[in-house]
PDB file of C-alpha atoms (C1' of nucleotides) in Angstrom:
ATOM      1  CA  MET A  14      -4.616  13.818  -3.055  1.00  0.00           C
ATOM      2  CA  ALA A  15      -7.299  11.432  -1.850  1.00  0.00           C
ATOM      3  CA  VAL A  16      -8.973  13.470   0.814  1.00  0.00           C
ATOM      4  CA  ILE A  17     -11.659  10.929   1.382  1.00  0.00           C
ATOM      5  CA  GLU A  18     -10.625   7.436   1.456  1.00  0.00           C
ATOM      6  CA  ASP A  19     -12.976   4.525   1.341  1.00  0.00           C
ATOM      7  CA  GLU A  20     -12.693   1.722   3.952  1.00  0.00           C
ATOM      8  CA  LEU A  21     -11.308  -0.683   1.430  1.00  0.00           C
ATOM      9  CA  SER A  22      -8.477   1.541   0.304  1.00  0.00           C
ATOM     10  CA  LEU A  23      -7.651   2.311   3.879  1.00  0.00           C
ATOM     11  CA  VAL A  24      -7.440  -1.469   4.787  1.00  0.00           C
ATOM     12  CA  PHE A  25      -5.487  -2.430   1.672  1.00  0.00           C
ATOM     13  CA  SER A  26      -2.919   0.293   2.090  1.00  0.00           C
ATOM     14  CA  ALA A  27      -2.516  -0.559   5.720  1.00  0.00           C
ATOM     15  CA  LEU A  28      -1.818  -4.028   4.735  1.00  0.00           C
ATOM     16  CA  ALA A  29       0.587  -2.993   2.131  1.00  0.00           C
ATOM     17  CA  ASP A  30       3.439  -2.671   4.668  1.00  0.00           C
ATOM     18  CA  PRO A  31       5.625  -5.508   5.926  1.00  0.00           C
ATOM     19  CA  THR A  32       6.107  -3.980   9.339  1.00  0.00           C
ATOM     20  CA  ARG A  33       2.266  -3.517   9.805  1.00  0.00           C
ATOM     21  CA  ARG A  34       1.598  -7.036   8.616  1.00  0.00           C
ATOM     22  CA  ALA A  35       4.210  -8.292  11.112  1.00  0.00           C
ATOM     23  CA  ILE A  36       2.535  -6.268  13.882  1.00  0.00           C
ATOM     24  CA  LEU A  37      -0.653  -7.874  13.042  1.00  0.00           C
ATOM     25  CA  GLU A  38       0.934 -11.330  13.292  1.00  0.00           C
ATOM     26  CA  ARG A  39       2.231 -10.370  16.570  1.00  0.00           C
ATOM     27  CA  LEU A  40      -1.122  -9.252  17.859  1.00  0.00           C
ATOM     28  CA  ALA A  41      -2.654 -12.388  16.584  1.00  0.00           C
ATOM     29  CA  HIS A  42      -0.818 -14.278  19.235  1.00  0.00           C
ATOM     30  CA  GLY A  43      -2.064 -12.035  21.886  1.00  0.00           C
ATOM     31  CA  ASP A  44      -2.595  -8.385  22.791  1.00  0.00           C
ATOM     32  CA  ALA A  45       0.431  -6.346  23.466  1.00  0.00           C
ATOM     33  CA  THR A  46       1.541  -2.872  24.424  1.00  0.00           C
ATOM     34  CA  VAL A  47       3.422  -0.386  22.168  1.00  0.00           C
ATOM     35  CA  ASN A  48       6.858  -1.340  23.605  1.00  0.00           C
ATOM     36  CA  GLN A  49       6.215  -5.039  23.284  1.00  0.00           C
ATOM     37  CA  ILE A  50       5.276  -4.642  19.709  1.00  0.00           C
ATOM     38  CA  ALA A  51       8.114  -2.178  18.994  1.00  0.00           C
ATOM     39  CA  GLU A  52      10.744  -4.345  20.633  1.00  0.00           C
ATOM     40  CA  PRO A  53      11.687  -6.672  17.625  1.00  0.00           C
ATOM     41  CA  PHE A  54      11.819  -3.937  15.128  1.00  0.00           C
ATOM     42  CA  ALA A  55      14.840  -1.981  14.037  1.00  0.00           C
ATOM     43  CA  MET A  56      13.084   1.384  14.469  1.00  0.00           C
ATOM     44  CA  THR A  57      12.156   3.898  16.943  1.00  0.00           C
ATOM     45  CA  GLN A  58       9.053   3.591  19.238  1.00  0.00           C
ATOM     46  CA  GLN A  59       7.622   6.650  17.563  1.00  0.00           C
ATOM     47  CA  ALA A  60       7.689   4.976  14.152  1.00  0.00           C
ATOM     48  CA  VAL A  61       5.917   1.921  15.493  1.00  0.00           C
ATOM     49  CA  SER A  62       3.362   4.315  17.092  1.00  0.00           C
ATOM     50  CA  LYS A  63       2.765   5.809  13.556  1.00  0.00           C
ATOM     51  CA  HIS A  64       2.172   2.343  12.158  1.00  0.00           C
ATOM     52  CA  LEU A  65      -0.350   1.653  14.946  1.00  0.00           C
ATOM     53  CA  LYS A  66      -2.187   4.799  14.249  1.00  0.00           C
ATOM     54  CA  VAL A  67      -2.499   3.655  10.510  1.00  0.00           C
ATOM     55  CA  LEU A  68      -3.799   0.339  11.613  1.00  0.00           C
ATOM     56  CA  GLU A  69      -6.176   2.037  14.020  1.00  0.00           C
ATOM     57  CA  ARG A  70      -7.480   4.379  11.145  1.00  0.00           C
ATOM     58  CA  ALA A  71      -8.156   1.228   9.004  1.00  0.00           C
ATOM     59  CA  ARG A  72      -9.810  -0.257  12.010  1.00  0.00           C
ATOM     60  CA  LEU A  73      -7.756  -3.287  11.901  1.00  0.00           C
ATOM     61  CA  ILE A  74      -6.897  -2.854  15.540  1.00  0.00           C
ATOM     62  CA  SER A  75      -8.549  -1.075  18.401  1.00  0.00           C
ATOM     63  CA  ARG A  76      -6.906   0.248  21.383  1.00  0.00           C
ATOM     64  CA  THR A  77      -7.988   0.533  25.149  1.00  0.00           C
ATOM     65  CA  ARG A  78      -6.355   2.686  27.901  1.00  0.00           C
ATOM     66  CA  THR A  79      -5.347   0.612  30.736  1.00  0.00           C
ATOM     67  CA  ALA A  80      -3.290   2.755  33.182  1.00  0.00           C
ATOM     68  CA  GLN A  81      -0.285   4.128  31.336  1.00  0.00           C
ATOM     69  CA  SER A  82      -0.267   1.600  28.563  1.00  0.00           C
ATOM     70  CA  ARG A  83      -2.261   1.389  25.568  1.00  0.00           C
ATOM     71  CA  PRO A  84      -2.812  -2.262  24.652  1.00  0.00           C
ATOM     72  CA  CYS A  85      -3.647  -3.154  21.092  1.00  0.00           C
ATOM     73  CA  VAL A  86      -6.375  -5.510  20.156  1.00  0.00           C
ATOM     74  CA  LEU A  87      -7.105  -7.104  16.781  1.00  0.00           C
ATOM     75  CA  ASP A  88     -10.511  -6.064  15.133  1.00  0.00           C
ATOM     76  CA  THR A  89     -11.547  -8.883  12.945  1.00  0.00           C
ATOM     77  CA  GLU A  90     -14.382  -7.137  11.155  1.00  0.00           C
ATOM     78  CA  ARG A  91     -12.367  -5.203   8.787  1.00  0.00           C
ATOM     79  CA  LEU A  92     -10.600  -8.270   7.312  1.00  0.00           C
ATOM     80  CA  ASP A  93     -13.854  -9.856   6.572  1.00  0.00           C
ATOM     81  CA  ALA A  94     -14.537  -6.975   4.199  1.00  0.00           C
ATOM     82  CA  VAL A  95     -11.241  -7.446   2.452  1.00  0.00           C
ATOM     83  CA  ALA A  96     -11.906 -11.218   2.164  1.00  0.00           C
ATOM     84  CA  GLY A  97     -15.165 -10.534   0.698  1.00  0.00           C
ATOM     85  CA  TRP A  98     -13.771  -8.292  -2.032  1.00  0.00           C
ATOM     86  CA  ILE A  99     -11.058 -10.695  -2.891  1.00  0.00           C
ATOM     87  CA  GLU A 100     -13.479 -13.800  -2.863  1.00  0.00           C
ATOM     88  CA  ARG A 101     -15.959 -11.989  -5.189  1.00  0.00           C
ATOM     89  CA  HIS A 102     -13.236 -11.164  -7.608  1.00  0.00           C
ATOM     90  CA  ARG A 103     -11.487 -14.477  -7.573  1.00  0.00           C
ATOM     91  CA  ARG A 104     -14.899 -16.054  -8.495  1.00  0.00           C
ATOM     92  CA  ILE A 105     -15.320 -13.754 -11.499  1.00  0.00           C
ATOM     93  CA  TRP A 106     -11.954 -14.323 -12.564  1.00  0.00           C
ATOM     94  CA  ALA A 107     -11.973 -18.095 -12.287  1.00  0.00           C
ATOM     95  CA  GLY A 108     -15.234 -18.054 -14.185  1.00  0.00           C
ATOM     96  CA  ARG A 109     -13.625 -16.079 -16.952  1.00  0.00           C
ATOM     97  CA  HIS A 110     -10.619 -18.276 -17.207  1.00  0.00           C
ATOM     98  CA  ASP A 111     -12.842 -21.473 -17.584  1.00  0.00           C
ATOM     99  CA  ARG A 112     -14.985 -19.714 -20.273  1.00  0.00           C
ATOM    100  CA  LEU A 113     -12.145 -18.387 -22.367  1.00  0.00           C
ATOM    101  CA  ASP A 114      -9.810 -21.621 -22.000  1.00  0.00           C
ATOM    102  CA  ARG A 115      -6.897 -19.369 -22.215  1.00  0.00           C
ATOM    103  CA  HIS A 116      -3.265 -20.207 -22.215  1.00  0.00           C
ATOM    104  CA  LEU A 117      -2.264 -22.794 -19.623  1.00  0.00           C
ATOM    105  CA  ALA A 118      -2.104 -20.179 -16.852  1.00  0.00           C
ATOM    106  CA  ALA A 119      -3.181 -22.917 -14.449  1.00  0.00           C
ATOM    107  CA  LEU A 120       0.103 -24.279 -14.462  1.00  0.00           C
ATOM    108  CA  GLN A 121       1.538 -21.363 -12.503  1.00  0.00           C
ATOM    109  CA  ALA A 122      -0.966 -22.056  -9.761  1.00  0.00           C
ATOM    110  CA  THR A 123       1.600 -24.455  -8.294  1.00  0.00           C
ATOM    111  CA  GLN A 124       3.421 -21.496  -6.843  1.00  0.00           C
ATOM    112  CA  ARG A 125       1.927 -20.952  -3.465  1.00  0.00           C
ATOM    113  CA  ARG A 126       4.722 -19.289  -1.434  1.00  0.00           C
ATOM    114  CA  ASP A 127       4.528 -15.692  -0.328  1.00  0.00           C
ATOM    115  CA  GLY A 128       7.789 -14.630   1.055  1.00  0.00           C
ATOM    116  CA  GLU A 129       8.032 -11.763   3.572  1.00  0.00           C
ATOM    117  CA  THR A 130      11.019  -9.796   4.159  1.00  0.00           C
ATOM    118  CA  PRO A 131      10.778  -7.606   7.283  1.00  0.00           C
ATOM    119  CA  ARG A 132      13.521  -5.193   7.970  1.00  0.00           C
TER     120      ARG A 132
ATOM    121  CA  MET B  20      12.083   3.998   1.339  1.00  0.00           C
ATOM    122  CA  ALA B  21      11.324   0.406   0.564  1.00  0.00           C
ATOM    123  CA  VAL B  22      13.794  -0.345  -2.165  1.00  0.00           C
ATOM    124  CA  ILE B  23      13.111  -4.047  -2.580  1.00  0.00           C
ATOM    125  CA  GLU B  24       9.395  -4.796  -1.952  1.00  0.00           C
ATOM    126  CA  ASP B  25       7.937  -8.234  -1.498  1.00  0.00           C
ATOM    127  CA  GLU B  26       5.137  -9.478  -3.522  1.00  0.00           C
ATOM    128  CA  LEU B  27       2.421  -9.119  -0.962  1.00  0.00           C
ATOM    129  CA  SER B  28       3.268  -5.514  -0.312  1.00  0.00           C
ATOM    130  CA  LEU B  29       3.118  -4.943  -3.991  1.00  0.00           C
ATOM    131  CA  VAL B  30      -0.258  -6.413  -4.449  1.00  0.00           C
ATOM    132  CA  PHE B  31      -1.706  -4.810  -1.367  1.00  0.00           C
ATOM    133  CA  SER B  32      -0.640  -1.329  -2.279  1.00  0.00           C
ATOM    134  CA  ALA B  33      -1.839  -2.062  -5.889  1.00  0.00           C
ATOM    135  CA  LEU B  34      -5.195  -2.804  -4.492  1.00  0.00           C
ATOM    136  CA  ALA B  35      -5.203   0.135  -2.167  1.00  0.00           C
ATOM    137  CA  ASP B  36      -6.463   2.475  -4.956  1.00  0.00           C
ATOM    138  CA  PRO B  37     -10.098   2.802  -6.065  1.00  0.00           C
ATOM    139  CA  THR B  38      -9.214   3.596  -9.568  1.00  0.00           C
ATOM    140  CA  ARG B  39      -6.954   0.517  -9.867  1.00  0.00           C
ATOM    141  CA  ARG B  40      -9.715  -1.672  -8.313  1.00  0.00           C
ATOM    142  CA  ALA B  41     -12.110  -0.355 -10.723  1.00  0.00           C
ATOM    143  CA  ILE B  42      -9.705  -1.174 -13.545  1.00  0.00           C
ATOM    144  CA  LEU B  43      -9.545  -4.756 -12.291  1.00  0.00           C
ATOM    145  CA  GLU B  44     -13.444  -4.881 -12.159  1.00  0.00           C
ATOM    146  CA  ARG B  45     -13.561  -3.603 -15.924  1.00  0.00           C
ATOM    147  CA  LEU B  46     -11.060  -6.233 -16.838  1.00  0.00           C
ATOM    148  CA  ALA B  47     -13.014  -8.923 -15.011  1.00  0.00           C
ATOM    149  CA  HIS B  48     -15.736  -8.456 -17.707  1.00  0.00           C
ATOM    150  CA  GLY B  49     -13.235  -8.915 -20.452  1.00  0.00           C
ATOM    151  CA  ASP B  50      -9.935  -7.853 -21.870  1.00  0.00           C
ATOM    152  CA  ALA B  51      -9.432  -4.270 -23.026  1.00  0.00           C
ATOM    153  CA  THR B  52      -7.153  -1.752 -24.526  1.00  0.00           C
ATOM    154  CA  VAL B  53      -5.873   1.182 -22.514  1.00  0.00           C
ATOM    155  CA  ASN B  54      -8.148   3.579 -24.185  1.00  0.00           C
ATOM    156  CA  GLN B  55     -11.179   1.330 -23.300  1.00  0.00           C
ATOM    157  CA  ILE B  56     -10.122   1.296 -19.791  1.00  0.00           C
ATOM    158  CA  ALA B  57      -9.311   5.033 -19.618  1.00  0.00           C
ATOM    159  CA  GLU B  58     -12.613   6.082 -21.053  1.00  0.00           C
ATOM    160  CA  PRO B  59     -14.848   6.062 -17.979  1.00  0.00           C
ATOM    161  CA  PHE B  60     -12.269   7.790 -15.776  1.00  0.00           C
ATOM    162  CA  ALA B  61     -11.910  11.560 -15.370  1.00  0.00           C
ATOM    163  CA  MET B  62      -8.179  11.550 -15.870  1.00  0.00           C
ATOM    164  CA  THR B  63      -5.644  11.555 -18.809  1.00  0.00           C
ATOM    165  CA  GLN B  64      -4.706   8.293 -20.667  1.00  0.00           C
ATOM    166  CA  GLN B  65      -1.141   8.780 -19.119  1.00  0.00           C
ATOM    167  CA  ALA B  66      -2.364   8.516 -15.691  1.00  0.00           C
ATOM    168  CA  VAL B  67      -4.336   5.369 -16.415  1.00  0.00           C
ATOM    169  CA  SER B  68      -1.024   4.112 -18.121  1.00  0.00           C
ATOM    170  CA  LYS B  69       0.743   4.654 -14.912  1.00  0.00           C
ATOM    171  CA  HIS B  70      -2.093   2.656 -12.974  1.00  0.00           C
ATOM    172  CA  LEU B  71      -1.677  -0.174 -15.417  1.00  0.00           C
ATOM    173  CA  LYS B  72       2.010  -0.283 -14.863  1.00  0.00           C
ATOM    174  CA  VAL B  73       1.548  -0.595 -11.101  1.00  0.00           C
ATOM    175  CA  LEU B  74      -0.977  -3.397 -11.575  1.00  0.00           C
ATOM    176  CA  GLU B  75       1.556  -5.015 -13.925  1.00  0.00           C
ATOM    177  CA  ARG B  76       4.283  -4.716 -11.465  1.00  0.00           C
ATOM    178  CA  ALA B  77       2.194  -6.248  -8.841  1.00  0.00           C
ATOM    179  CA  ARG B  78       1.457  -8.987 -11.599  1.00  0.00           C
ATOM    180  CA  LEU B  79      -2.184  -8.593 -11.116  1.00  0.00           C
ATOM    181  CA  ILE B  80      -2.485  -8.079 -14.982  1.00  0.00           C
ATOM    182  CA  SER B  81      -0.357  -9.003 -17.806  1.00  0.00           C
ATOM    183  CA  ARG B  82      -0.068  -7.418 -21.222  1.00  0.00           C
ATOM    184  CA  THR B  83       0.463  -8.580 -24.650  1.00  0.00           C
ATOM    185  CA  ARG B  84       1.314  -6.665 -27.825  1.00  0.00           C
ATOM    186  CA  THR B  85      -1.402  -6.928 -30.504  1.00  0.00           C
ATOM    187  CA  ALA B  86      -0.526  -4.688 -33.338  1.00  0.00           C
ATOM    188  CA  GLN B  87      -0.487  -1.080 -31.932  1.00  0.00           C
ATOM    189  CA  SER B  88      -2.715  -1.917 -28.965  1.00  0.00           C
ATOM    190  CA  ARG B  89      -1.623  -3.348 -25.712  1.00  0.00           C
ATOM    191  CA  PRO B  90      -4.461  -5.481 -24.311  1.00  0.00           C
ATOM    192  CA  CYS B  91      -4.649  -6.010 -20.703  1.00  0.00           C
ATOM    193  CA  VAL B  92      -5.433  -9.508 -19.125  1.00  0.00           C
ATOM    194  CA  LEU B  93      -6.125 -10.348 -15.625  1.00  0.00           C
ATOM    195  CA  ASP B  94      -3.633 -12.636 -13.764  1.00  0.00           C
ATOM    196  CA  THR B  95      -5.414 -14.539 -11.120  1.00  0.00           C
ATOM    197  CA  GLU B  96      -2.364 -16.112  -9.416  1.00  0.00           C
ATOM    198  CA  ARG B  97      -1.403 -13.181  -7.344  1.00  0.00           C
ATOM    199  CA  LEU B  98      -4.857 -12.758  -5.976  1.00  0.00           C
ATOM    200  CA  ASP B  99      -4.620 -16.316  -4.767  1.00  0.00           C
ATOM    201  CA  ALA B 100      -1.630 -15.338  -2.732  1.00  0.00           C
ATOM    202  CA  VAL B 101      -3.482 -12.439  -1.040  1.00  0.00           C
ATOM    203  CA  ALA B 102      -6.543 -14.565  -0.412  1.00  0.00           C
ATOM    204  CA  GLY B 103      -4.357 -17.118   1.124  1.00  0.00           C
ATOM    205  CA  TRP B 104      -2.715 -14.560   3.488  1.00  0.00           C
ATOM    206  CA  ILE B 105      -6.244 -13.246   4.527  1.00  0.00           C
ATOM    207  CA  GLU B 106      -7.687 -16.545   5.067  1.00  0.00           C
ATOM    208  CA  ARG B 107      -4.752 -17.593   7.233  1.00  0.00           C
ATOM    209  CA  HIS B 108      -5.126 -14.703   9.370  1.00  0.00           C
ATOM    210  CA  ARG B 109      -8.821 -14.789   9.545  1.00  0.00           C
ATOM    211  CA  ARG B 110      -8.546 -18.185  10.993  1.00  0.00           C
ATOM    212  CA  ILE B 111      -6.158 -17.223  13.571  1.00  0.00           C
ATOM    213  CA  TRP B 112      -8.029 -14.246  14.626  1.00  0.00           C
ATOM    214  CA  ALA B 113     -11.276 -16.177  14.719  1.00  0.00           C
ATOM    215  CA  GLY B 114      -9.673 -18.892  16.723  1.00  0.00           C
ATOM    216  CA  ARG B 115      -8.406 -16.251  19.132  1.00  0.00           C
ATOM    217  CA  HIS B 116     -11.770 -14.991  19.777  1.00  0.00           C
ATOM    218  CA  ASP B 117     -13.861 -17.955  20.522  1.00  0.00           C
ATOM    219  CA  ARG B 118     -11.058 -20.221  21.986  1.00  0.00           C
ATOM    220  CA  LEU B 119      -8.588 -20.140  24.687  1.00  0.00           C
ATOM    221  CA  ASP B 120      -5.666 -18.385  23.604  1.00  0.00           C
ATOM    222  CA  ARG B 121      -3.296 -20.732  25.145  1.00  0.00           C
ATOM    223  CA  HIS B 122      -4.139 -23.689  22.915  1.00  0.00           C
ATOM    224  CA  LEU B 123      -3.725 -21.630  19.842  1.00  0.00           C
ATOM    225  CA  ALA B 124       0.066 -21.853  19.840  1.00  0.00           C
ATOM    226  CA  ALA B 125      -0.131 -25.310  18.361  1.00  0.00           C
ATOM    227  CA  LEU B 126      -2.531 -24.340  15.748  1.00  0.00           C
ATOM    228  CA  GLN B 127      -0.797 -21.181  14.520  1.00  0.00           C
ATOM    229  CA  ALA B 128       2.467 -23.165  14.242  1.00  0.00           C
ATOM    230  CA  THR B 129       0.928 -25.361  11.490  1.00  0.00           C
ATOM    231  CA  GLN B 130      -0.644 -22.416   9.762  1.00  0.00           C
ATOM    232  CA  ARG B 131       2.484 -20.156   9.543  1.00  0.00           C
ATOM    233  CA  ARG B 132       3.823 -20.788   6.139  1.00  0.00           C
ATOM    234  CA  ASP B 133       5.038 -17.225   5.293  1.00  0.00           C
ATOM    235  CA  GLY B 134       8.053 -16.428   7.372  1.00  0.00           C
ATOM    236  CA  GLU B 135       7.411 -13.076   8.814  1.00  0.00           C
ATOM    237  CA  THR B 136      10.421 -13.034  11.216  1.00  0.00           C
ATOM    238  CA  PRO B 137      10.669  -9.408  12.376  1.00  0.00           C
ATOM    239  CA  ARG B 138      14.039  -8.959  13.857  1.00  0.00           C
TER     240      ARG B 138
ATOM    241  C1'  DA C  24       3.320   9.613 -48.450  1.00  0.00           C
ATOM    242  C1'  DG C  25       0.883  11.929 -44.949  1.00  0.00           C
ATOM    243  C1'  DT C  26      -2.337  11.719 -41.123  1.00  0.00           C
ATOM    244  C1'  DT C  27      -4.464   9.824 -37.447  1.00  0.00           C
ATOM    245  C1'  DT C  28      -4.668   6.371 -33.732  1.00  0.00           C
ATOM    246  C1'  DG C  29      -2.822   3.961 -29.480  1.00  0.00           C
ATOM    247  C1'  DC C  30       0.220   4.197 -26.224  1.00  0.00           C
ATOM    248  C1'  DA C  31       4.282   5.318 -23.138  1.00  0.00           C
ATOM    249  C1'  DC C  32       8.386   8.135 -21.687  1.00  0.00           C
ATOM    250  C1'  DA C  33      10.087  12.466 -19.536  1.00  0.00           C
ATOM    251  C1'  DA C  34       9.770  16.388 -16.614  1.00  0.00           C
ATOM    252  C1'  DC C  35       7.403  18.636 -13.367  1.00  0.00           C
ATOM    253  C1'  DC C  36       4.301  19.225  -9.342  1.00  0.00           C
ATOM    254  C1'  DA C  37       1.716  18.933  -4.733  1.00  0.00           C
ATOM    255  C1'  DA C  38       0.443  15.630  -1.247  1.00  0.00           C
ATOM    256  C1'  DT C  39       1.613  11.514   1.230  1.00  0.00           C
ATOM    257  C1'  DT C  40       4.423   8.102   3.390  1.00  0.00           C
ATOM    258  C1'  DG C  41       7.705   6.213   6.579  1.00  0.00           C
ATOM    259  C1'  DG C  42      11.308   7.334   8.950  1.00  0.00           C
ATOM    260  C1'  DT C  43      13.983  10.538  12.350  1.00  0.00           C
ATOM    261  C1'  DT C  44      14.929  13.613  16.668  1.00  0.00           C
ATOM    262  C1'  DG C  45      13.211  16.407  20.279  1.00  0.00           C
ATOM    263  C1'  DT C  46       9.961  16.989  23.808  1.00  0.00           C
ATOM    264  C1'  DG C  47       6.456  16.453  27.229  1.00  0.00           C
ATOM    265  C1'  DA C  48       2.407  14.611  29.439  1.00  0.00           C
ATOM    266  C1'  DG C  49       0.387  11.221  32.599  1.00  0.00           C
ATOM    267  C1'  DA C  50       0.698   7.060  35.496  1.00  0.00           C
ATOM    268  C1'  DC C  51       3.803   4.394  38.409  1.00  0.00           C
ATOM    269  C1'  DG C  52       7.656   3.241  41.926  1.00  0.00           C
ATOM    270  C1'  DT C  53      10.312   4.836  45.624  1.00  0.00           C
TER     271       DT C  53
ATOM    272  C1'  DA D  27       8.423  14.858  45.819  1.00  0.00           C
ATOM    273  C1'  DC D  28      11.252  12.698  42.366  1.00  0.00           C
ATOM    274  C1'  DG D  29      12.719   9.981  38.783  1.00  0.00           C
ATOM    275  C1'  DT D  30      11.260   6.558  35.634  1.00  0.00           C
ATOM    276  C1'  DC D  31       8.434   4.404  32.330  1.00  0.00           C
ATOM    277  C1'  DT D  32       4.921   4.510  28.512  1.00  0.00           C
ATOM    278  C1'  DC D  33       3.424   6.677  24.827  1.00  0.00           C
ATOM    279  C1'  DA D  34       2.197  10.379  21.424  1.00  0.00           C
ATOM    280  C1'  DC D  35       2.673  14.992  19.434  1.00  0.00           C
ATOM    281  C1'  DA D  36       5.395  18.283  16.470  1.00  0.00           C
ATOM    282  C1'  DA D  37       8.791  19.509  13.242  1.00  0.00           C
ATOM    283  C1'  DC D  38      11.656  17.996   9.922  1.00  0.00           C
ATOM    284  C1'  DC D  39      13.495  15.096   5.825  1.00  0.00           C
ATOM    285  C1'  DA D  40      13.808  12.055   1.582  1.00  0.00           C
ATOM    286  C1'  DA D  41      11.394   9.114  -1.198  1.00  0.00           C
ATOM    287  C1'  DT D  42       7.181   7.768  -3.380  1.00  0.00           C
ATOM    288  C1'  DT D  43       2.551   8.538  -5.149  1.00  0.00           C
ATOM    289  C1'  DG D  44      -0.785  10.257  -8.385  1.00  0.00           C
ATOM    290  C1'  DG D  45      -1.770  13.434 -11.037  1.00  0.00           C
ATOM    291  C1'  DT D  46      -0.434  16.843 -15.061  1.00  0.00           C
ATOM    292  C1'  DT D  47       1.461  18.640 -19.714  1.00  0.00           C
ATOM    293  C1'  DG D  48       4.501  17.869 -23.664  1.00  0.00           C
ATOM    294  C1'  DT D  49       6.387  14.818 -26.835  1.00  0.00           C
ATOM    295  C1'  DG D  50       7.345  11.054 -29.887  1.00  0.00           C
ATOM    296  C1'  DC D  51       7.297   6.453 -31.651  1.00  0.00           C
ATOM    297  C1'  DA D  52       4.924   2.867 -34.250  1.00  0.00           C
ATOM    298  C1'  DA D  53       1.143   0.797 -36.310  1.00  0.00           C
ATOM    299  C1'  DA D  54      -3.004   1.813 -39.195  1.00  0.00           C
ATOM    300  C1'  DC D  55      -5.817   4.412 -42.435  1.00  0.00           C
ATOM    301  C1'  DT D  56      -6.478   7.123 -46.414  1.00  0.00           C
TER     302       DT D  56
END
DNA sequence: AGTTTGCACAACCAATTGGTTGTGAGACGT
DNA sequence: ACGTCTCACAACCAATTGGTTGTGCAAACT
């Protein structure tokens, strides 16, 4: 339905998949080929290739052609945009909370664990 | 396909829609009823209601029942988790770019708090 | 009591997503 | 030259997404 999709939406939806986040974590430790990336996952090479295309479209990774392999490299710039958006809104919301002195929502802030369950 | 979806994926995919981000921006300026939220959008009230349900499932907003209206309130906590993820990865990636990759193994070991263990 | 307002549930629809298998191109090893 | 390895394209499929209309409940207004 969304023919044209803004950058932010592309990045967020690319990050909305555990497999793709795992791929990014893998790449954070060093560049890798498609097969190296695909190896730990319980899915076909083609499926991983699709995920890489999504990440590439969101410009979270870029790829070069070295002989017959297509090494994947992280692209930091995109993540800065997302971090910027988040930070802006965090600030607004934090301000709102101080002003309104709402319910003791601050108590929930002790929970800082984000569990991931890859397949 | 993803029957069980982790918190992070829920939040990211909730943020991956411009309409929903606009709703959050609207709510940042104050609580609002469904109709107030729906007013500026060129879509039906039911569609907005669906978006609100997505945001609620991602726990980016919470709702109370006040008489016949269902005011929406922002929930900051979730965004902290996302900001945390982003920040962690930004650091790793930044480190990768202006440092020697070899020495990073130690650093990333200390920063890995969300167990993404693909297998 | 009857009407209006605020909201959500249900059924439907087209487009997208995330996976599969099948296939084939291009670079490498021998 | 031949086989192998790396990777992506195409066709297909089920499930999900993002919208619609139709409907109906519950609270509020008159």
